Amino acid sequence: MAGLAASFGSGAMSNSMDDVAQQAKAFFIIGSNTTEQHPVFGTMLRRAVRFRGAKLVVADPRRIDITEFATLHLRQKPGTDIALVNGLMNIILEKGWEDKAFIEERCENFDEFKATVMNYPPEKVSEITGVPVEQLYEAAQIIAENKPTAVIWAMGITQHISGVRNVMDLANFQMLLGYMGKPGGGVNPLRGQNNVQGACDMGGLPNVYPAYQPVTSEEAQAKFQKAWGATSNLKVGAVVTEMMPGILEGRTHALYILGEDPVMSDPDTHHIRKALEAIDFLVLQEIFPSETSAYADVLLPGVSFAEKTGTFTNTERRVQMVRKAIPTQGDARDDWWITSEIAKRILAATPQRVQPEAPFAGWEYRDASAIMDEINVVTPSYAGITHARLEKGERLQWPCPAKDHPGTPILHTKALSRGKGRFMPIDHVPPAEEPTEDYPFVLSTGRVLYHWHGGQMTRRAKGLLEIYSEALIELNPDDAARLGLNGKNRVRVTSRRGSIEAQAWVTDRVPPGMVYANFHFPEASANELTIAALDPVSKIPEYKVAAVKVELVR
Ligand SMILES: Nc1nc2c(c(=O)[nH]1)N[C@H]1C(S)=C(S)[C@@H](COP(=O)(O)OP(=O)(O)OC[C@H]3O[C@@H](n4cnc5c(=O)[nH]c(N)nc54)[C@H](O)[C@@H]3O)O[C@H]1N2
Ligand SMILES: Nc1nc2c(c(=O)[nH]1)N[C@H]1C(S)=C(S)[C@@H](COP(=O)(O)OP(=O)(O)OC[C@H]3O[C@@H](n4cnc5c(=O)[nH]c(N)nc54)[C@H](O)[C@@H]3O)O[C@H]1N2
Ligand SMILES: [Mo]
């Protein structure tokens, strides 16, 4: 097979949530705060542990809630996942726990990979990760003996300069144990936004059209030109973390932003503000005035999920109907309607346009189901998914290539048996920024249960604000004592890029030397501190590691 990385391009879970929760003998959760950030799936996993005795290994620097259910919790230092996973594989090979038949028949490049893993003996790994050697052995044994174990991860794995390599190493891990392509096993990244999977499937990426058809392909270009009247050139576009710095470097002149609040959610806020001040033209399509709207030249009022009909595609590639529950207010319009009106005007001004012909609507969609009709024609994996079928209650997961196809709950089964999974030798890379004398703490950032990203929606919900009303910085009790945090519990956290002041939450959820902050509140957002260092392949920022100092506010 063309390399596992290619099929990971879609970033989807290889197995379905039901399959993982019901069939796995054990779960290896690494870098996912599952109960707070994926509460429904988190509940399924907790039930599996409690009621059918599934084992659970959690690898997370923080003592997150799901560790209460864990057979074993490994607390690696942030940014040391490759060393950790290589260390576990080193032990698996030492003990002869690898699946030799699977490796022999279904994988390639094992020897080169093995040579790299041999450089990660448990003692060395313990030094890099901070995880005791005995715990490494214990974890490897639980995972090797409970067949199959499902690996589950989220942003704790991907938001690093080594994010892509972290993911590849977890694929190595599952191949080594023969857990790939098995019910209850597989590689299971949990998607974040309700419809991020659908957005990617529909070509919301700089390198592909819908269904991951490359923008560099003339065939794909011709196909979409017929449907849309015009397309882009054959060049791969930029990702958001390139567009933003591109403003100050003269490469980005205008932005059309739909449903993002970069002032809150992009790394290094000071830099983002400077960029947005400098941009020539900014259009923002939002449902609320946000931190970013102050910089917009044009505000387009879209509508929320509750005011529109269409589909969301979830983390396990399942396409689900969303129905309009409340009427649209004021001047607000369906997001798709606004986009198609803009498209029509751009098309009218494009000299080399063609006239889309039936079955294409040429941007004159009757409603959301008419858009799905177009998707059926141009998107092979969605060819058989229609609003009518979903309305009848069919549970469809793509690939669903025909109207009589039942959908595909598990990926990789056939792909792996047809071709070979390729082992990738992966070495540990330290984070872009490590603690120094001046900035002695490691900062990691993320979310809390009660809020959603920049908080534009959740800070408007009274009940949520009653429970969680301001940013809290998690700080270990030993560090708090050293800082003299006695009754006075506001702290200032400072990185090389900025500074925030907030209330400390003194808790052993974080180990000594680590602090954890969220980006839900503009007055103390973690992104004032984060570093815009990017993974060279995915261009994801290293939100999960920065060096900071922590001071008492007097
Ligand atoms: N309530 C709520 N739920 C959400 C969201 C929200 O904003 N609020 N957002 C949604 C979105 S878009 C996303 S992407 C997901 C994110 O879901 P998650 O990725 O689960 O959430 P995060 O808070 O980013 O943190 C992930 C975990 O990584 C750990 N971690 C930190 N550094 C490291 C490291 O170096 N290695 C490892 N292995 N782990 C590390 C953290 O301690 C944390 O437990 O949540 C989704 N669900
Ligand atoms: N420090 C730090 N930063 C992070 C992360 C982290 O872990 N740490 N995680 C990153 C991740 S994984 C993500 S996904 C991003 C999320 O970052 P964003 O995408 O910027 O955050 P959201 O709050 O999900 O959505 C942005 C806006 O969309 C608007 N909106 C909601 N629904 C609709 C709609 O239907 N139509 C329109 N037009 N607008 C709508 C909301 O009002 C909101 O202001 O943050 C990233 N930033
Ligand atoms: Mo996300």
XYZ file of C-alpha atoms and ligand atoms in Angstrom:
649
model
C 0.000 0.000 0.000
C 1.132 3.515 -0.736
C 2.330 3.955 2.839
C 0.068 4.313 5.830
C 0.706 8.034 5.944
C -1.303 8.381 2.740
C -4.378 6.799 4.214
C -3.910 8.858 7.368
C -4.268 11.915 5.148
C -7.927 11.851 6.013
C -7.009 11.879 9.693
C -9.931 9.635 10.520
C -10.277 6.850 13.060
C -9.518 3.430 11.551
C -12.215 1.833 13.718
C -15.625 3.077 14.800
C -16.314 4.251 18.334
C -18.684 1.354 19.014
C -16.111 -1.090 17.713
C -13.344 0.313 19.906
C -15.533 0.566 22.995
C -17.003 -2.921 22.583
C -14.157 -5.014 21.156
C -10.857 -3.670 22.486
C -9.308 -5.708 25.283
C -7.406 -2.603 26.311
C -7.159 1.095 25.461
C -3.961 3.072 25.165
C -4.989 6.733 25.485
C -2.079 9.014 24.700
C -2.603 12.782 24.554
C -6.390 12.808 24.714
C -8.318 14.280 27.638
C -11.146 11.995 26.597
C -13.680 12.551 29.366
C -13.512 16.358 29.166
C -13.051 16.830 25.422
C -14.932 13.844 23.974
C -17.397 13.228 26.799
C -19.655 10.811 24.905
C -16.811 8.551 23.796
C -15.174 9.068 27.200
C -18.300 7.622 28.811
C -18.228 4.632 26.459
C -14.606 3.944 27.441
C -15.278 4.290 31.155
C -18.178 1.863 30.851
C -15.936 -0.607 29.003
C -13.425 -0.449 31.855
C -16.028 -0.671 34.598
C -18.464 -3.228 33.153
C -16.436 -5.517 30.928
C -13.021 -5.205 32.505
C -11.170 -3.606 29.596
C -7.689 -2.459 30.639
C -6.657 1.159 30.272
C -3.198 2.671 29.936
C -3.126 6.479 29.889
C 0.010 8.362 28.841
C -0.466 12.026 29.681
C 1.680 14.525 31.582
C -1.439 15.614 33.480
C -3.512 13.595 35.931
C -6.645 14.075 33.802
C -9.983 12.709 34.984
C -9.908 9.465 33.003
C -6.750 8.385 34.880
C -9.116 7.497 37.752
C -10.182 4.563 35.587
C -6.669 3.666 34.426
C -4.895 0.406 35.113
C -1.711 2.452 34.712
C -0.950 6.152 34.192
C 2.365 7.118 32.595
C 3.270 10.761 33.179
C 5.735 11.572 30.450
C 7.266 15.028 30.126
C 5.472 17.097 27.457
C 6.980 16.589 24.016
C 8.604 13.193 24.694
C 6.054 10.856 23.097
C 8.349 9.400 20.427
C 10.897 8.409 23.035
C 8.100 6.879 25.110
C 6.584 4.883 22.264
C 10.002 3.758 21.001
C 10.829 2.675 24.537
C 7.660 0.569 24.740
C 8.454 -1.005 21.347
C 12.016 -1.698 22.496
C 10.618 -3.691 25.425
C 8.089 -5.470 23.194
C 10.952 -6.617 20.954
C 13.147 -7.538 23.930
C 10.362 -9.751 25.285
C 9.418 -11.192 21.882
C 5.856 -9.861 22.164
C 5.716 -8.569 18.582
C 3.329 -10.206 16.077
C 5.906 -11.926 13.860
C 3.415 -13.297 11.335
C 1.750 -9.906 10.855
C 5.115 -8.172 10.434
C 6.328 -10.820 7.981
C 3.190 -10.992 5.841
C 1.751 -7.512 5.968
C 4.542 -5.038 6.654
C 7.798 -3.855 5.153
C 10.941 -1.982 6.216
C 11.008 -3.751 9.573
C 14.803 -4.037 9.857
C 15.528 -0.347 9.409
C 12.764 0.494 11.870
C 14.044 -2.037 14.390
C 17.552 -0.574 14.257
C 16.128 2.794 15.350
C 14.025 1.304 18.134
C 17.138 -0.466 19.468
C 18.518 2.995 20.286
C 15.770 3.454 22.880
C 16.536 1.123 25.793
C 14.257 1.602 28.815
C 16.857 3.409 30.965
C 17.499 6.035 28.313
C 13.773 6.421 27.653
C 13.127 6.851 31.341
C 15.668 9.660 31.418
C 14.098 11.491 28.442
C 10.466 10.984 29.464
C 10.641 10.944 33.245
C 8.626 7.696 33.305
C 10.086 5.069 35.687
C 11.549 1.966 33.965
C 9.193 -0.429 35.817
C 6.191 1.497 34.508
C 7.489 1.178 30.952
C 7.656 -2.610 31.364
C 4.240 -2.712 32.986
C 2.633 -0.674 30.194
C 4.232 -2.760 27.423
C 3.021 -5.938 29.102
C -0.579 -4.764 29.581
C -0.789 -3.670 25.957
C 0.920 -6.773 24.521
C -1.154 -9.224 26.560
C -4.534 -7.629 25.934
C -5.173 -8.322 22.266
C -6.080 -6.125 20.610
C -5.437 -2.778 22.248
C -6.892 0.308 20.574
C -4.628 3.342 20.448
C -6.534 6.593 20.946
C -5.086 10.079 20.716
C -5.934 13.716 20.139
C -4.071 17.036 20.318
C -1.563 15.929 22.964
C 0.043 13.929 20.133
C -0.460 16.191 17.128
C 0.174 19.731 18.440
C 3.953 19.416 18.414
C 6.681 20.172 15.892
C 6.960 16.367 15.815
C 3.181 15.863 15.484
C 3.249 13.894 12.234
C 6.156 11.768 13.420
C 4.331 11.098 16.693
C 1.388 9.766 14.686
C 3.622 7.623 12.450
C 5.251 6.114 15.504
C 1.858 5.118 16.879
C 1.159 3.412 13.544
C 4.486 1.555 13.947
C 3.343 0.533 17.398
C 0.057 -0.953 16.184
C 1.741 -2.761 13.292
C 4.395 -4.223 15.573
C 1.681 -5.751 17.737
C -0.467 -6.793 14.761
C -3.319 -4.610 16.023
C -3.826 -2.760 12.750
C -6.932 -3.554 10.752
C -8.451 -5.569 13.610
C -11.808 -5.018 15.291
C -11.088 -3.353 18.623
C -7.592 -2.270 17.564
C -6.311 0.255 15.085
C -5.246 3.857 15.219
C -7.889 6.218 16.482
C -7.261 9.951 16.388
C -10.247 11.757 17.867
C -11.349 14.633 15.702
C -12.095 17.898 17.450
C -14.639 20.192 15.825
C -18.051 18.621 15.232
C -17.558 18.797 11.462
C -13.801 19.056 10.965
C -13.902 15.654 9.294
C -16.613 16.838 6.894
C -14.723 20.056 6.163
C -11.611 18.066 5.207
C -13.655 15.553 3.192
C -15.104 18.489 1.236
C -11.682 19.882 0.363
C -11.232 22.410 3.166
C -7.479 21.862 2.860
C -4.924 23.637 0.668
C -3.813 20.568 -1.301
C -7.018 18.765 -2.194
C -10.479 19.044 -3.681
C -13.351 17.073 -2.117
C -12.533 13.408 -1.361
C -8.823 14.215 -1.221
C -8.518 14.618 -5.022
C -5.259 16.554 -5.444
C -5.367 20.171 -6.623
C -2.212 19.380 -8.602
C -4.136 16.930 -10.811
C -5.352 18.276 -14.150
C -8.059 15.649 -14.190
C -9.436 16.797 -10.851
C -9.158 20.423 -11.928
C -11.204 19.737 -15.076
C -13.807 17.834 -13.078
C -14.358 20.677 -10.611
C -14.228 23.326 -13.299
C -17.284 21.648 -14.832
C -19.102 21.703 -11.513
C -18.116 25.167 -10.320
C -17.366 27.135 -13.473
C -13.812 27.901 -12.416
C -11.182 26.485 -10.097
C -7.816 27.435 -8.729
C -4.526 26.828 -10.519
C -2.601 23.585 -10.060
C -0.626 24.903 -7.089
C -1.001 23.750 -3.491
C -2.284 26.641 -1.382
C -1.243 27.849 2.051
C -2.436 26.708 5.472
C -3.629 29.180 8.086
C -0.332 29.093 9.991
C 1.389 30.213 6.767
C -1.265 32.779 5.776
C -1.012 34.695 9.054
C 2.771 35.289 9.052
C 2.338 35.809 5.290
C 0.500 39.071 5.984
C 3.547 40.748 7.515
C 5.785 39.170 4.884
C 3.676 40.608 2.044
C 2.387 37.248 0.774
C -1.193 37.481 2.128
C -3.283 40.516 1.200
C -6.838 39.489 1.973
C -8.573 36.877 4.120
C -12.105 35.453 4.066
C -12.570 33.829 7.474
C -15.577 31.638 8.241
C -16.138 30.609 11.832
C -12.643 31.077 13.187
C -11.425 33.487 15.816
C -7.671 33.621 15.174
C -7.046 36.327 17.784
C -8.057 33.695 20.350
C -7.018 30.449 18.734
C -3.795 31.042 16.750
C -0.425 30.860 18.506
C 1.407 34.025 19.625
C -1.514 36.480 19.825
C 0.663 39.590 19.784
C 1.931 38.590 16.368
C -1.604 37.802 15.131
C -2.896 41.233 16.204
C -0.036 42.907 14.358
C -0.797 40.862 11.249
C -4.532 41.600 11.299
C -3.855 45.314 11.777
C -1.664 45.231 8.688
C -3.879 43.234 6.339
C -5.411 45.049 3.344
C -8.843 43.408 3.429
C -10.532 41.091 5.921
C -13.970 39.505 5.561
C -15.326 37.680 8.598
C -18.369 35.405 8.535
C -19.456 34.893 12.150
C -22.427 34.278 14.374
C -21.205 36.608 17.155
C -18.932 39.619 17.406
C -15.626 37.961 18.291
C -12.141 39.101 19.295
C -11.297 39.038 15.586
C -14.293 41.079 14.381
C -12.649 44.342 15.453
C -10.173 43.820 12.583
C -12.751 42.980 9.901
C -13.577 45.308 6.997
C -16.760 43.368 6.257
C -18.812 41.284 8.691
C -21.116 38.661 7.200
C -23.712 37.255 9.607
C -23.891 33.450 9.249
C -26.085 31.146 11.292
C -25.407 28.617 14.020
C -25.890 24.843 13.835
C -29.376 25.186 15.303
C -30.530 27.450 12.487
C -29.553 25.353 9.482
C -30.079 22.068 7.687
C -27.247 19.930 6.357
C -24.846 17.262 7.504
C -21.912 16.945 9.853
C -19.363 14.151 9.414
C -18.013 12.948 12.709
C -14.672 11.542 13.771
C -15.550 8.013 12.631
C -16.559 9.172 9.125
C -20.259 8.902 9.958
C -22.419 11.432 8.110
C -25.284 12.757 10.214
C -28.254 15.050 9.513
C -28.537 18.379 11.269
C -31.951 20.020 11.021
C -32.978 23.617 11.340
C -34.639 23.987 14.737
C -35.069 27.760 15.051
C -35.754 30.411 12.417
C -32.982 32.607 11.066
C -32.895 36.014 12.756
C -32.415 39.464 11.227
C -29.973 39.735 8.334
C -28.295 36.401 9.039
C -28.143 33.877 6.200
C -27.131 30.259 5.794
C -23.335 30.054 5.550
C -23.608 28.087 2.281
C -25.882 30.764 0.812
C -23.417 33.552 1.624
C -20.538 31.565 0.145
C -22.416 30.784 -3.060
C -23.405 34.456 -3.494
C -19.726 35.407 -3.182
C -18.783 32.608 -5.601
C -21.289 33.839 -8.202
C -19.838 37.345 -8.099
C -16.266 36.077 -8.325
C -17.256 33.836 -11.227
C -18.900 36.739 -13.067
C -15.569 38.581 -12.826
C -13.502 35.584 -14.011
C -12.728 35.793 -17.748
C -11.831 32.087 -18.197
C -15.041 30.783 -16.610
C -17.177 27.999 -18.141
C -20.919 27.580 -17.665
C -21.669 24.635 -15.344
C -24.153 22.262 -16.979
C -26.644 19.747 -15.579
C -26.413 17.920 -13.239
C -24.577 20.877 -11.679
C -26.485 23.796 -10.196
C -23.849 26.407 -11.021
C -24.015 27.847 -7.473
C -27.830 28.165 -7.694
C -28.524 25.586 -5.015
C -32.168 25.149 -4.050
C -31.189 24.031 -0.547
C -28.598 21.981 1.322
C -29.793 18.686 -0.169
C -29.044 20.090 -3.649
C -25.471 20.604 -2.491
C -25.412 16.964 -1.399
C -26.576 15.981 -4.901
C -23.490 17.724 -6.283
C -21.296 16.034 -3.672
C -22.655 12.639 -4.827
C -21.383 13.355 -8.334
C -17.926 14.791 -7.604
C -16.987 13.009 -4.354
C -16.590 9.219 -4.840
C -16.501 8.387 -1.110
C -19.836 10.209 -0.633
C -21.440 9.042 -3.898
C -24.119 7.028 -2.113
C -24.852 9.359 0.813
C -28.070 11.354 0.372
C -30.263 13.371 2.691
C -33.117 10.983 1.815
C -31.191 7.941 3.072
C -30.083 9.724 6.227
C -33.646 10.921 6.868
C -34.755 7.286 6.699
C -32.395 6.594 9.591
C -29.569 4.838 7.760
C -26.246 5.094 9.593
C -23.726 5.754 6.848
C -19.960 5.930 7.166
C -17.870 6.772 4.108
C -16.577 5.288 1.829
C -20.120 4.784 0.562
C -19.638 4.614 -3.208
C -23.227 3.857 -4.327
C -26.835 4.479 -3.340
C -27.228 0.787 -2.400
C -23.888 0.556 -0.520
C -24.204 0.193 3.284
C -21.133 2.332 4.138
C -17.820 1.265 5.691
C -17.518 1.054 9.485
C -13.863 -0.123 9.562
C -11.050 1.095 7.301
C -7.688 -0.567 6.547
C -8.860 -4.194 6.750
C -8.672 -4.748 3.017
C -6.077 -2.084 2.278
C -3.582 -3.703 4.612
C -4.212 -7.208 3.338
C -3.819 -6.081 -0.262
C -0.620 -4.130 0.235
C 1.979 -3.675 2.931
C 2.153 -1.370 5.901
C 5.487 0.414 5.970
C 7.418 0.734 9.226
C 8.972 4.188 9.589
C 12.128 4.688 11.670
C 11.291 7.664 13.907
C 13.670 9.450 16.266
C 12.852 11.679 19.223
C 13.057 15.418 18.486
C 13.063 17.792 21.430
C 10.371 20.521 21.496
C 11.164 23.867 19.827
C 11.445 25.568 23.189
C 12.744 23.937 26.352
C 12.938 25.359 29.869
C 15.891 27.591 30.701
C 17.007 29.416 33.835
C 14.948 32.465 32.827
C 11.891 30.476 31.724
C 12.067 27.403 33.960
C 8.519 26.035 33.563
C 6.986 23.989 30.747
C 3.636 25.407 29.662
C 1.085 23.155 28.025
C -2.254 24.459 26.780
C -5.658 23.096 25.927
C -9.243 23.109 27.029
C -11.570 22.564 29.933
C -14.892 20.702 29.905
C -17.024 23.818 30.288
C -15.713 25.965 27.430
C -15.167 25.845 23.704
C -11.958 27.373 22.282
C -12.104 31.175 22.200
C -15.278 30.924 24.250
C -17.450 33.062 21.932
C -20.275 30.591 22.368
C -19.668 29.202 25.851
C -18.921 32.580 27.497
C -22.430 33.592 26.391
C -23.970 30.632 28.255
C -24.927 31.715 31.772
C -24.912 28.245 33.286
C -21.400 27.497 32.045
C -20.063 30.812 33.320
C -21.532 30.075 36.734
C -19.428 26.896 36.878
C -16.270 28.177 35.181
C -16.085 31.970 34.998
C -12.403 32.787 34.531
C -9.174 31.285 33.240
C -7.392 29.116 35.793
C -3.705 28.212 35.590
C -2.971 24.703 36.854
C 0.087 24.823 39.118
C 1.596 22.027 41.208
C 1.393 22.443 45.033
C 5.212 22.157 45.399
C 5.746 24.970 42.916
C 3.001 27.001 44.572
C 4.752 26.611 47.918
C 8.102 27.636 46.430
C 6.508 30.717 44.878
C 4.999 31.602 48.244
C 1.466 31.273 47.013
C -0.148 31.606 50.404
C -3.722 32.754 50.176
C -2.589 35.070 47.377
C -3.250 33.004 44.351
C -2.992 35.207 41.287
C 0.006 34.461 39.129
C 1.696 36.074 36.159
C 2.864 33.650 33.481
C 5.355 35.024 30.976
C 6.930 33.569 27.854
C 9.282 35.155 25.342
C 6.177 36.382 23.484
C 3.769 37.682 26.069
C 2.341 37.594 29.543
C -0.974 36.810 31.234
C -2.294 37.170 34.762
C -4.801 34.731 36.144
C -5.957 32.808 39.155
C -3.873 29.734 39.983
C -5.522 26.371 40.502
C -3.077 24.661 42.854
C -3.407 20.995 41.968
C -1.366 17.869 41.406
C -3.115 17.445 38.049
C 0.159 18.944 36.797
C 3.586 17.673 37.879
C 6.151 20.044 39.393
C 7.726 22.267 36.748
C 4.665 22.252 34.499
C 1.776 24.687 34.193
C -1.364 24.307 32.121
C -3.450 27.154 30.709
C -6.503 27.408 28.461
C -7.453 29.818 25.678
C -11.102 30.324 26.582
C -10.866 33.880 28.025
C -9.505 36.917 26.145
C -8.226 38.593 29.328
C -5.896 35.649 30.043
C -5.513 33.555 26.926
C -2.792 30.932 26.720
C -2.071 32.026 23.170
C -0.433 35.234 24.394
C 2.299 32.794 25.485
C 2.403 30.017 22.880
C 5.061 29.684 20.210
C 4.306 29.607 16.484
C 6.800 26.787 15.833
C 5.259 24.444 13.248
C 5.398 20.776 12.368
C 7.204 20.812 9.005
C 4.616 18.553 7.349
C 1.207 19.318 8.867
C 2.101 22.941 9.789
C 0.326 22.507 13.112
C 1.726 24.777 15.851
C 3.396 23.417 18.954
C 0.598 24.485 21.300
C 1.557 21.789 23.766
C 5.032 22.987 24.778
C 6.500 26.417 25.559
C 8.932 27.707 28.179
C 7.533 30.180 30.709
C 8.256 31.770 34.049
C 5.656 31.964 36.778
C 5.548 34.791 39.312
C 3.327 35.759 42.157
C 1.270 38.895 41.498
C 1.744 41.144 44.517
N -15.338 20.936 26.187
C -14.670 21.007 25.040
N -14.541 19.904 24.245
C -13.830 19.992 23.092
C -13.261 21.212 22.652
C -13.407 22.353 23.502
O -12.901 23.451 23.209
N -14.111 22.198 24.672
N -12.580 21.270 21.466
C -12.698 20.184 20.504
C -11.529 20.185 19.613
S -11.549 21.168 18.194
C -10.469 19.369 19.799
S -9.157 19.400 18.678
C -10.468 18.369 20.872
C -9.149 18.326 21.636
O -9.190 17.278 22.533
P -7.920 16.900 23.364
O -6.747 16.812 22.495
O -8.266 15.744 24.212
O -7.779 18.209 24.321
P -6.570 19.144 24.787
O -7.082 19.941 25.935
O -6.009 19.881 23.641
O -5.435 18.218 25.391
C -5.121 16.935 25.093
C -4.353 16.252 26.182
O -2.970 16.292 25.847
C -2.234 16.298 27.047
N -0.853 16.678 26.721
C -0.226 17.859 26.854
N 1.047 17.771 26.412
C 1.228 16.494 25.983
C 2.322 15.763 25.400
O 3.408 16.282 25.166
N 2.105 14.463 25.081
C 0.925 13.829 25.324
N 0.805 12.555 25.007
N -0.105 14.487 25.877
C 0.035 15.800 26.187
C -3.010 17.227 27.935
O -2.673 17.029 29.281
C -4.450 16.821 27.594
O -4.895 15.814 28.464
O -11.490 18.642 21.816
C -12.765 18.840 21.231
N -13.707 18.869 22.330
N -3.212 27.419 22.883
C -3.969 26.615 22.135
N -4.568 27.102 21.029
C -5.322 26.292 20.254
C -5.490 24.918 20.582
C -4.849 24.427 21.774
O -4.974 23.247 22.149
N -4.095 25.301 22.498
N -6.247 24.113 19.769
C -6.427 24.493 18.373
C -7.554 23.734 17.788
S -7.408 22.018 17.786
C -8.630 24.314 17.225
S -9.801 23.338 16.431
C -8.754 25.791 17.169
C -10.197 26.286 17.259
O -10.203 27.657 17.044
P -11.419 28.422 16.330
O -11.898 27.665 15.171
O -10.966 29.823 16.117
O -12.488 28.418 17.519
P -14.068 28.130 17.617
O -14.430 28.776 18.910
O -14.345 26.702 17.472
O -14.774 28.838 16.411
C -14.526 30.147 15.990
C -15.770 30.954 15.754
O -16.752 30.290 14.968
C -18.021 30.891 15.248
N -19.076 29.981 14.781
C -19.634 28.944 15.436
N -20.554 28.322 14.671
C -20.571 28.956 13.479
C -21.324 28.761 12.268
O -22.132 27.852 12.136
N -21.065 29.629 11.239
C -20.153 30.637 11.350
N -19.960 31.418 10.309
N -19.441 30.845 12.487
C -19.643 30.022 13.535
C -17.967 31.121 16.745
O -18.778 32.223 17.130
C -16.472 31.363 17.023
O -16.160 32.696 17.275
O -7.987 26.349 18.251
C -6.629 26.001 18.164
N -5.907 26.788 19.137
Mo -9.401 21.109 17.145
